[in-house]
XYZ file of C-alpha atoms in Angstrom:
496
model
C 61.009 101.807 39.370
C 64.292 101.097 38.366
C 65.486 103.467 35.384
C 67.460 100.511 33.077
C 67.731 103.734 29.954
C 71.410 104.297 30.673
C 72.361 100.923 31.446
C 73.161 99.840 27.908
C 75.739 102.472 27.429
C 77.025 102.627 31.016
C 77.973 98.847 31.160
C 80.031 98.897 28.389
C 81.574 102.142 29.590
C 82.459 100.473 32.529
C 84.162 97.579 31.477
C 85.776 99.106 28.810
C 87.706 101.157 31.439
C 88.490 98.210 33.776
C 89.751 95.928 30.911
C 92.172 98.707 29.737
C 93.612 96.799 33.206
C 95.368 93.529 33.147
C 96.266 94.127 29.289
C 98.752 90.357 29.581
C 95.751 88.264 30.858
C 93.915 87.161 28.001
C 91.373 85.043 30.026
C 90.526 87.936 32.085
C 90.230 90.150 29.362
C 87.757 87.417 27.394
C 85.834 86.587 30.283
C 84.914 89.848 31.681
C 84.184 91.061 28.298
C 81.582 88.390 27.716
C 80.134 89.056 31.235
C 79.792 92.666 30.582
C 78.218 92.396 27.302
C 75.849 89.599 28.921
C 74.625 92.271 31.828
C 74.144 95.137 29.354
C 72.021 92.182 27.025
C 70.205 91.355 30.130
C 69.634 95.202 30.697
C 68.462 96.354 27.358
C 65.880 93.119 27.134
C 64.621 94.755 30.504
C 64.583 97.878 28.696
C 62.884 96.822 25.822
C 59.794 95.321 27.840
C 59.640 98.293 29.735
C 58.942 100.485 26.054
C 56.972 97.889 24.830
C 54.606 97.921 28.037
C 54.552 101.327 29.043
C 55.909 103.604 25.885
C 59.251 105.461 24.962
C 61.351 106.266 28.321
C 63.361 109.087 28.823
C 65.448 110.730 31.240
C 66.906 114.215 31.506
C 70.581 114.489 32.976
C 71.571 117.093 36.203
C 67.316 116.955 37.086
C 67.000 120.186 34.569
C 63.631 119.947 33.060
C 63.554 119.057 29.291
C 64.501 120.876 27.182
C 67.259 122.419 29.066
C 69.317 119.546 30.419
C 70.548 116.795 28.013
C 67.695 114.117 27.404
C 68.266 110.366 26.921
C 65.240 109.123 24.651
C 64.533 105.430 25.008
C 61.468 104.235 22.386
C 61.060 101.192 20.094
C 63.430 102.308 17.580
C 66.320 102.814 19.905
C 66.133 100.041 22.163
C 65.721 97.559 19.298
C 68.715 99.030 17.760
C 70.522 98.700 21.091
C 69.720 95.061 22.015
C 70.563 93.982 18.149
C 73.932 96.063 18.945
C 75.147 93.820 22.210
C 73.814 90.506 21.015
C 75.970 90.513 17.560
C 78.662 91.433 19.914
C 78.952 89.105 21.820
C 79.086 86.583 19.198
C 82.001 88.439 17.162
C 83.793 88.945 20.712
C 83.149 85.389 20.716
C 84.386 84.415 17.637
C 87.404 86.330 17.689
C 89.150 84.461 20.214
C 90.327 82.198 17.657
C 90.810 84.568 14.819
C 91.846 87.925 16.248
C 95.432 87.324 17.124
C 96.867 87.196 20.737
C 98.777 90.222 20.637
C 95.747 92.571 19.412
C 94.327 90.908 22.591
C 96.896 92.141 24.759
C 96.877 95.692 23.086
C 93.401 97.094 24.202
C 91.344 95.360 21.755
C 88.680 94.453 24.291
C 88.767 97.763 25.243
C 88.157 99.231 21.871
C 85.002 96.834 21.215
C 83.589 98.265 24.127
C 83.793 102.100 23.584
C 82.794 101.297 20.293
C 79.588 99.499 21.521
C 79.117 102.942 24.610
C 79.352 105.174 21.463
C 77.053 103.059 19.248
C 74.265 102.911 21.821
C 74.826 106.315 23.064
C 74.269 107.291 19.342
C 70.937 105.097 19.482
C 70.070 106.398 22.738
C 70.457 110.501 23.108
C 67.694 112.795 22.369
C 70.003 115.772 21.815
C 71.581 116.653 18.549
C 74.782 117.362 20.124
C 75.167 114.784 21.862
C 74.802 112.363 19.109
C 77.900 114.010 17.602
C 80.038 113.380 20.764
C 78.670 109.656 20.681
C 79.452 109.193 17.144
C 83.461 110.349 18.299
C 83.361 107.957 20.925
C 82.892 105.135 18.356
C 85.039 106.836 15.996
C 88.241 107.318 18.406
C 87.269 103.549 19.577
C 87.133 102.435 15.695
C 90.526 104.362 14.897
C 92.058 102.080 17.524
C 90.676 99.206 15.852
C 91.685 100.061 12.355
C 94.867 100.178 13.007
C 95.507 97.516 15.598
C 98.020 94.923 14.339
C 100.366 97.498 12.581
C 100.071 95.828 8.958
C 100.788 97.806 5.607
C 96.952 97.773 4.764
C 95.937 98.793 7.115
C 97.752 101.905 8.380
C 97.277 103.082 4.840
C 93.801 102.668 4.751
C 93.252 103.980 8.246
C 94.684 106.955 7.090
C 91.942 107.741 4.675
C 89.421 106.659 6.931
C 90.778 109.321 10.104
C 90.754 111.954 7.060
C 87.257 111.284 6.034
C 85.856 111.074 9.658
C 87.546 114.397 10.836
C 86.154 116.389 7.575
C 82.695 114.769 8.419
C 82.920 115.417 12.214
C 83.925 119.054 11.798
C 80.851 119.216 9.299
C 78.355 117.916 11.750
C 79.487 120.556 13.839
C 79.067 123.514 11.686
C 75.890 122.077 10.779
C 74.739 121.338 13.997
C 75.963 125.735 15.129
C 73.636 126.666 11.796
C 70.895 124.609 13.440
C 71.322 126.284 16.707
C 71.936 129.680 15.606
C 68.170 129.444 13.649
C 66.272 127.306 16.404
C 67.584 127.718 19.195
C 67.887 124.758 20.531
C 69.609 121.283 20.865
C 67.568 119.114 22.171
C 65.403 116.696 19.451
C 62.081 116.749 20.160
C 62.117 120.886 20.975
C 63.532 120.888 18.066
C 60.737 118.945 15.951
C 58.667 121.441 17.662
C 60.153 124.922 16.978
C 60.859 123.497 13.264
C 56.930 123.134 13.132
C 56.349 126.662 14.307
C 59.242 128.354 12.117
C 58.389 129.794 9.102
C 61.018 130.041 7.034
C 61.284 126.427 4.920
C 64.634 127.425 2.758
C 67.078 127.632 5.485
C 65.572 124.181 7.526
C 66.075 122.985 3.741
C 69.689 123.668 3.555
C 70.418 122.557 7.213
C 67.952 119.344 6.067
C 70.572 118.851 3.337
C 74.020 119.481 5.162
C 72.845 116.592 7.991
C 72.000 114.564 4.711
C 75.444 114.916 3.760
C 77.116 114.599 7.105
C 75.068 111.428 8.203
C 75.500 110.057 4.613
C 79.063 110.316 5.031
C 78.824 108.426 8.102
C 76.058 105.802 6.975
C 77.959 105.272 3.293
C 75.373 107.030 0.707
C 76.597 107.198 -2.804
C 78.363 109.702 -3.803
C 80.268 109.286 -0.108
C 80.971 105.977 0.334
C 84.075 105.767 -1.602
C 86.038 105.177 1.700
C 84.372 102.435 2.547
C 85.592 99.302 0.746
C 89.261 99.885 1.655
C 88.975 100.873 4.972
C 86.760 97.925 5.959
C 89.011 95.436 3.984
C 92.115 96.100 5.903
C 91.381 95.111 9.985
C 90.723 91.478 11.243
C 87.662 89.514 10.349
C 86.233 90.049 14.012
C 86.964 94.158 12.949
C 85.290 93.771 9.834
C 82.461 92.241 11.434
C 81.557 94.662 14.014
C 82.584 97.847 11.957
C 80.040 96.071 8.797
C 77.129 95.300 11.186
C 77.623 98.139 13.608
C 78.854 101.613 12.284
C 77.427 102.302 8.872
C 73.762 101.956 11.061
C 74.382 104.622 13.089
C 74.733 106.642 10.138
C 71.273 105.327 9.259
C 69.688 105.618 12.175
C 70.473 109.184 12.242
C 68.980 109.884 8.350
C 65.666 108.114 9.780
C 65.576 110.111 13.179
C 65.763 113.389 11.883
C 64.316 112.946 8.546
C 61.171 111.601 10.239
C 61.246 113.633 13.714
C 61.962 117.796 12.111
C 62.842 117.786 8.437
C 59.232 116.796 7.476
C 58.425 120.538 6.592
C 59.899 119.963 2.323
C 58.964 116.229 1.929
C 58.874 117.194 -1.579
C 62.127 117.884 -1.773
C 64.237 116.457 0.940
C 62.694 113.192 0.759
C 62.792 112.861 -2.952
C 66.153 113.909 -2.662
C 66.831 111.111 -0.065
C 64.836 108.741 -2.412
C 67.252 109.755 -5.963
C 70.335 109.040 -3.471
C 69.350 105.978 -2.007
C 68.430 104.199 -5.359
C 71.997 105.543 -6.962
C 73.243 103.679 -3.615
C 72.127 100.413 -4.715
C 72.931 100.905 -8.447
C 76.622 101.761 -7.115
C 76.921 98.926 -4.472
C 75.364 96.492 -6.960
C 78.019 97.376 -9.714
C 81.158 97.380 -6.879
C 79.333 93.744 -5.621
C 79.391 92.259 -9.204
C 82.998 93.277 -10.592
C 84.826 92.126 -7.720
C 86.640 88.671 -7.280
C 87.505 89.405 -3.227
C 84.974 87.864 -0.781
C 85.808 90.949 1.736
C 84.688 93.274 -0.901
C 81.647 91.202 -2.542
C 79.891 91.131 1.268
C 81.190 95.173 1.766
C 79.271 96.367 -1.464
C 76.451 94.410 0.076
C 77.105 96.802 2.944
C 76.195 99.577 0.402
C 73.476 97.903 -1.035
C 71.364 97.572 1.745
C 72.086 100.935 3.140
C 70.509 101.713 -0.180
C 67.288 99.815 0.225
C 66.400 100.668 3.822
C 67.304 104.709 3.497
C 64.875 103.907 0.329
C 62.325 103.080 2.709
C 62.991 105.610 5.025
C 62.183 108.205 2.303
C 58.875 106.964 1.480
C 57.843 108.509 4.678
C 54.654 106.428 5.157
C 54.116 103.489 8.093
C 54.158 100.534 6.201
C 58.026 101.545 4.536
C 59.386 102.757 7.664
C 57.999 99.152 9.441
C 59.809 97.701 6.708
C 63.181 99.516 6.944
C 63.263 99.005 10.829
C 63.159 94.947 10.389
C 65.533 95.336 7.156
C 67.765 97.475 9.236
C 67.693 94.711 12.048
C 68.072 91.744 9.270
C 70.824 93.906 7.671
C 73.196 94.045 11.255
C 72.590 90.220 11.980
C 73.326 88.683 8.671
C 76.045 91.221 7.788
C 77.926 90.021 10.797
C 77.104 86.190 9.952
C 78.259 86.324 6.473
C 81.435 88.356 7.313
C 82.254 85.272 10.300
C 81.388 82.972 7.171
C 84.124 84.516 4.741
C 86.648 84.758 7.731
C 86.302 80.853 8.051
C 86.512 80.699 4.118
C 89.921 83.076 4.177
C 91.010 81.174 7.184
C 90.767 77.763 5.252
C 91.863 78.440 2.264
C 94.745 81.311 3.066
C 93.045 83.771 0.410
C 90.133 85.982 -0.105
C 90.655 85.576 -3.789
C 87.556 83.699 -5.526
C 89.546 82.652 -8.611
C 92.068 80.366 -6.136
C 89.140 78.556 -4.358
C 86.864 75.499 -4.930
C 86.006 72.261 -3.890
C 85.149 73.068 0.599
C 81.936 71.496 0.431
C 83.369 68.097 -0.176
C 85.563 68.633 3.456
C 82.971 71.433 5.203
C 79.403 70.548 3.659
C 77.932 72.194 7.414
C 80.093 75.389 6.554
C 78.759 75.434 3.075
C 74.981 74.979 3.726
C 75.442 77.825 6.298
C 77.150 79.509 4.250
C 74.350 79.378 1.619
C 71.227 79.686 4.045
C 73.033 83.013 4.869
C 73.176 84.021 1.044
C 69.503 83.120 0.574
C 69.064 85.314 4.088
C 70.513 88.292 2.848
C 68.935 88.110 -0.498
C 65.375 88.386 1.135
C 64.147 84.699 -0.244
C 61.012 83.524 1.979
C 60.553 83.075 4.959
C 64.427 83.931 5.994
C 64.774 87.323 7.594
C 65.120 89.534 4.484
C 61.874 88.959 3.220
C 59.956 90.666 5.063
C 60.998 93.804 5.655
C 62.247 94.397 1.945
C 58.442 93.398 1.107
C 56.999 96.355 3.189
C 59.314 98.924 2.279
C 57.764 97.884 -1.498
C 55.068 98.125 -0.590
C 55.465 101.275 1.390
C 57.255 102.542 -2.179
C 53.632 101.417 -4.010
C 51.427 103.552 -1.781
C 53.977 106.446 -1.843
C 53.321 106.166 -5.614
C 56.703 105.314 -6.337
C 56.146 102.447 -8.470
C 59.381 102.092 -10.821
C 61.800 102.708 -8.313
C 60.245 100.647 -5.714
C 60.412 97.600 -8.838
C 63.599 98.608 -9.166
C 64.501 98.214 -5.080
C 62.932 94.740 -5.862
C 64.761 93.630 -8.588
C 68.072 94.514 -7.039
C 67.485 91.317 -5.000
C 68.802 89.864 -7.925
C 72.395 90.968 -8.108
C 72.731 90.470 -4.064
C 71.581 86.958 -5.015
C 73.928 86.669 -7.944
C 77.258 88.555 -5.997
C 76.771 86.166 -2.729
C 76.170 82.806 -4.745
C 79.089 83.417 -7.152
C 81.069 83.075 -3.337
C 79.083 79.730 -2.680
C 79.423 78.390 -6.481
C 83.342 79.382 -6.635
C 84.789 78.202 -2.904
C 82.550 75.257 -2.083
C 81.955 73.775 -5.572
C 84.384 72.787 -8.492
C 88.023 71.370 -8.426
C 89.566 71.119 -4.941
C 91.371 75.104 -5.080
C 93.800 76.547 -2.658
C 93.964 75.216 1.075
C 95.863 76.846 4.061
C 98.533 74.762 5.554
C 98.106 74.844 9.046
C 94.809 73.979 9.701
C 93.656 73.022 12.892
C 90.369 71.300 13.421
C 90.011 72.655 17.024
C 90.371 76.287 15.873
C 87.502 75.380 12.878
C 85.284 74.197 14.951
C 85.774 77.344 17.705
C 85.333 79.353 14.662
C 82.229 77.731 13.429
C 79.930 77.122 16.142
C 79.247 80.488 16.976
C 78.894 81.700 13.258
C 76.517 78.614 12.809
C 74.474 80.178 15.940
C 74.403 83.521 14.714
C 72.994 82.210 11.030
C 70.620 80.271 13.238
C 69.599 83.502 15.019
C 68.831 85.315 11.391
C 67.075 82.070 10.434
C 64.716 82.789 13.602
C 64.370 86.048 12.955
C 62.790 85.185 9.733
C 60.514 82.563 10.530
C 59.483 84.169 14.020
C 58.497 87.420 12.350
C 55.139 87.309 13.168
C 56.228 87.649 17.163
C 58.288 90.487 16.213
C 56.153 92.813 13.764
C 54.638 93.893 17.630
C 57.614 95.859 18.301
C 58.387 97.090 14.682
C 55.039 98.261 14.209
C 55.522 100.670 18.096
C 58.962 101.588 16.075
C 57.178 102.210 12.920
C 53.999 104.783 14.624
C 56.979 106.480 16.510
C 58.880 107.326 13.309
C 55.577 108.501 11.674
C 54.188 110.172 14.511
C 56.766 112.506 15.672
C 54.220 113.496 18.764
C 55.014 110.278 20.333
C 58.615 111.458 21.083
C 58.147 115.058 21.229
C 55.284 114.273 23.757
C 57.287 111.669 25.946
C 60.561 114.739 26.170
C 58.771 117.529 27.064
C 55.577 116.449 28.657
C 56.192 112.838 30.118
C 60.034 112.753 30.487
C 60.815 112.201 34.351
């Protein structure tokens, strides 16, 4: 049987290197980016079928038996993570042809999407601890590109602070990763899970428990760490701000719920309380940054924050039912992240600002763009049956049977002041007085714009209404992050 594990992050590998070829054709650069991203789809939907059917896959590099050689881990967590990755995209690769610029096109920005999208599914994908820091640099040297592509004021300043950031956190993850080694004696995830289980000294897992909280919480954009955030995202091209919004802060995520469910379960007491405290601060800050800005970049960036907020939330409640819930939130959270941001590009790209206070009156010229635009907001807020519902229902409830009955109110209520931050867009640019409009226009280059952000909003529409077809697959993601014998079972016992 055909092994389709590496697939996802070889593709993109691939064509990244060829399309770093040809730089001056911007047809071949668009077209074989859209074919490569369509094989690795078509080769992580293969992938996913193949964990649904038949249970996490894995495969252990140079034939070394695990846990010697360096295991790739494919369950229900990862692969979901990995499909949601290549599908949004391909529709911000899509949608960028009309927004990105032709010269970033000519300058390796294909390129960069795609080493970004090898390190984010490498990231998903490894079962060694290691190796998810040289993934992460992948997509970090790929984002750095990126961030700085285009040469304007913003954003070399910016980038700077975001390089500075990244390099402190990077050379943390590797201390941290050296203490873990130098105590268990090992790298690989599941061996680790085990030895952690069999060591007998809690304080110093603690402290290790802690450091990965802050690196990964640097990377995933935790309060007190996320105060790089909002400028660095702000500065790149819509398309950018898309990917880097829906993409990167996840992997940061991901990692929290991987190794705060696989080995740091020893001190629930106080790691996961600890996670819990953070994770509600998170929202409080991101709600606070959401409401006092006039910018639509930064309104849908604190939203960022916010939901990192409310699914790390669930994570911490370390019980089935919250960590089913934060898997479809974290799902929801990529998709509409990367709508809304396509949304507000349209609304900069009309009116020539991302300043509230000079818009008004679209919906009397785009009522399709504003209706979108609002379905989206209702999306994000969670407001039945669009996609947000759901999953922000179970990770209450998860927060109920944890006992955590204020805070998980609280995670409620801050539905709210998403709901108030993301209407205040819809009530200011598409209602009132006709405000500020760009002068150049073109109804072509709208419509290019639009109809993949329409099919994207249509996608987190379906993901709503169809969740009954895909609790299946949350629920295998949800006994694999409870169960940490699933994984540690499939490495060392099952792994081919």
């Amino acid at each position: 049987m055909i092994n389709f594990l590496l697939l996802p992050i070889i593709i993109p590998f691939f064509f990244g290197m060829i399309l770093m070829f040809n730089q001056k054709s911007i047809k071949y650069q668009r077209i074989t980016t859209l074919f490569g991203l369509l094989l690795a789809i078509l080769s992580a939907f293969g992938l996913l079928i193949n964990v649904y059917k038949n249970g996490p896959q894995t495969l252990t590099l140079g034939d070394w038996p695990a846990p010697f050689g360096i295991s790739m881990v494919s369950d229900m967590v990862s692969v979901l993570l990995v499909l949601t990755t290549l599908v949004l995209t391909f529709f911000i690769v899509w949608y960028g042809f009309e927004s990105i610029n032709k010269k970033r096109e000519q300058f390796f920005y294909y390129s960069g999407v795609m080493f970004i999208v090898t390190g984010v599914n490498g990231a998903f994908t490894t079962g060694d601890i290691f190796n998810l820091f040289v993934f992460f640099e992948v997509l970090l040297m790929a984002s750095y590109l990126l961030i700085v592509l285009g040469g304007e004021k913003a954003q070399l300043r910016e980038s700077i602070k975001y390089i500075l950031v990244n390099v402190i956190s990077s050379a943390l993850f590797v201390i941290t990763v050296a203490y873990l080694y130098s105590v268990i004696g090992t790298l690989n995830m599941a061996d680790i899970s085990v030895k952690i289980a069999e060591f007998n000294q809690p304080g110093i897992i603690t402290v290790i428990a802690v450091l990965f909280l802050l690196v990964f919480g640097m990377k995933a954009a935790i309060f007190p760490l996320y105060f790089w955030l909002p400028g660095a995202y702000a500065a790149p091209p819509i398309p950018v701000l898309a990917l880097f919004g829906a993409l990167l802060t996840k992997v940061g995520i991901y990692a929290i719920m991987r190794t705060y469910t696989l080995f740091f379960t020893h001190d629930i007491a106080f790691t996961h309380d600890l996670l819990l405290i953070l994770a509600v601060i998170t929202v409080i800050a991101g709600g606070i940054g959401a409401l006092a800005h006039f910018d639509v970049k930064q309104i849908i960036i604190y939203n960022i924050v916010i939901a990192v907020g409310v699914i790390l939330f669930g994570v911490a409640q370390m019980n089935e039912v919250a960590l089913e819930g934060a898997m479809l939130y974290l799902v929801h959270d990529m998709i509409i992240k990367a709508a809304l941001f396509m949304l507000i590009g349209i609304v900069i790209y009309l009116t020539g600002t991302s300043n509230l206070r000079k818009m008004g009156g679209l919906i009397k010229h785009y009522p399709a763009l504003g209706w979108f635009f609002f379905i989206a907001a209702l999306g994000l807020t969670g407001v039945p049956p669009l996609s947000g519902f759901i999953g922000k229902l179970l990770i209450i409830q998860g927060g109920f049977e944890a006992g955590n009955i204020w805070t998980s109110i609280f995670i409620l209520a801050s539905s709210l002041v998403v709901l108030l931050s993301v209407i205040r867009i819809f009530i200011y640019a598409f209602w009132g007085e006709q405000g500020q409009l760009s002068s150049d226009i073109n109804k072509t280059t709208y419509n290019r714009l639009f109809f993949p952000t329409m099919l994207l909003v249509l996608v987190s529409v379906a993901y709503g209404v169809g969740t009954e077809f895909i609790l299946p697959y949350m629920e295998d993601a949800a006994k694999v992050l409870s169960d940490p014998s699933i994984y540690t079972d499939a490495v060392l016992k099952g792994g081919e």
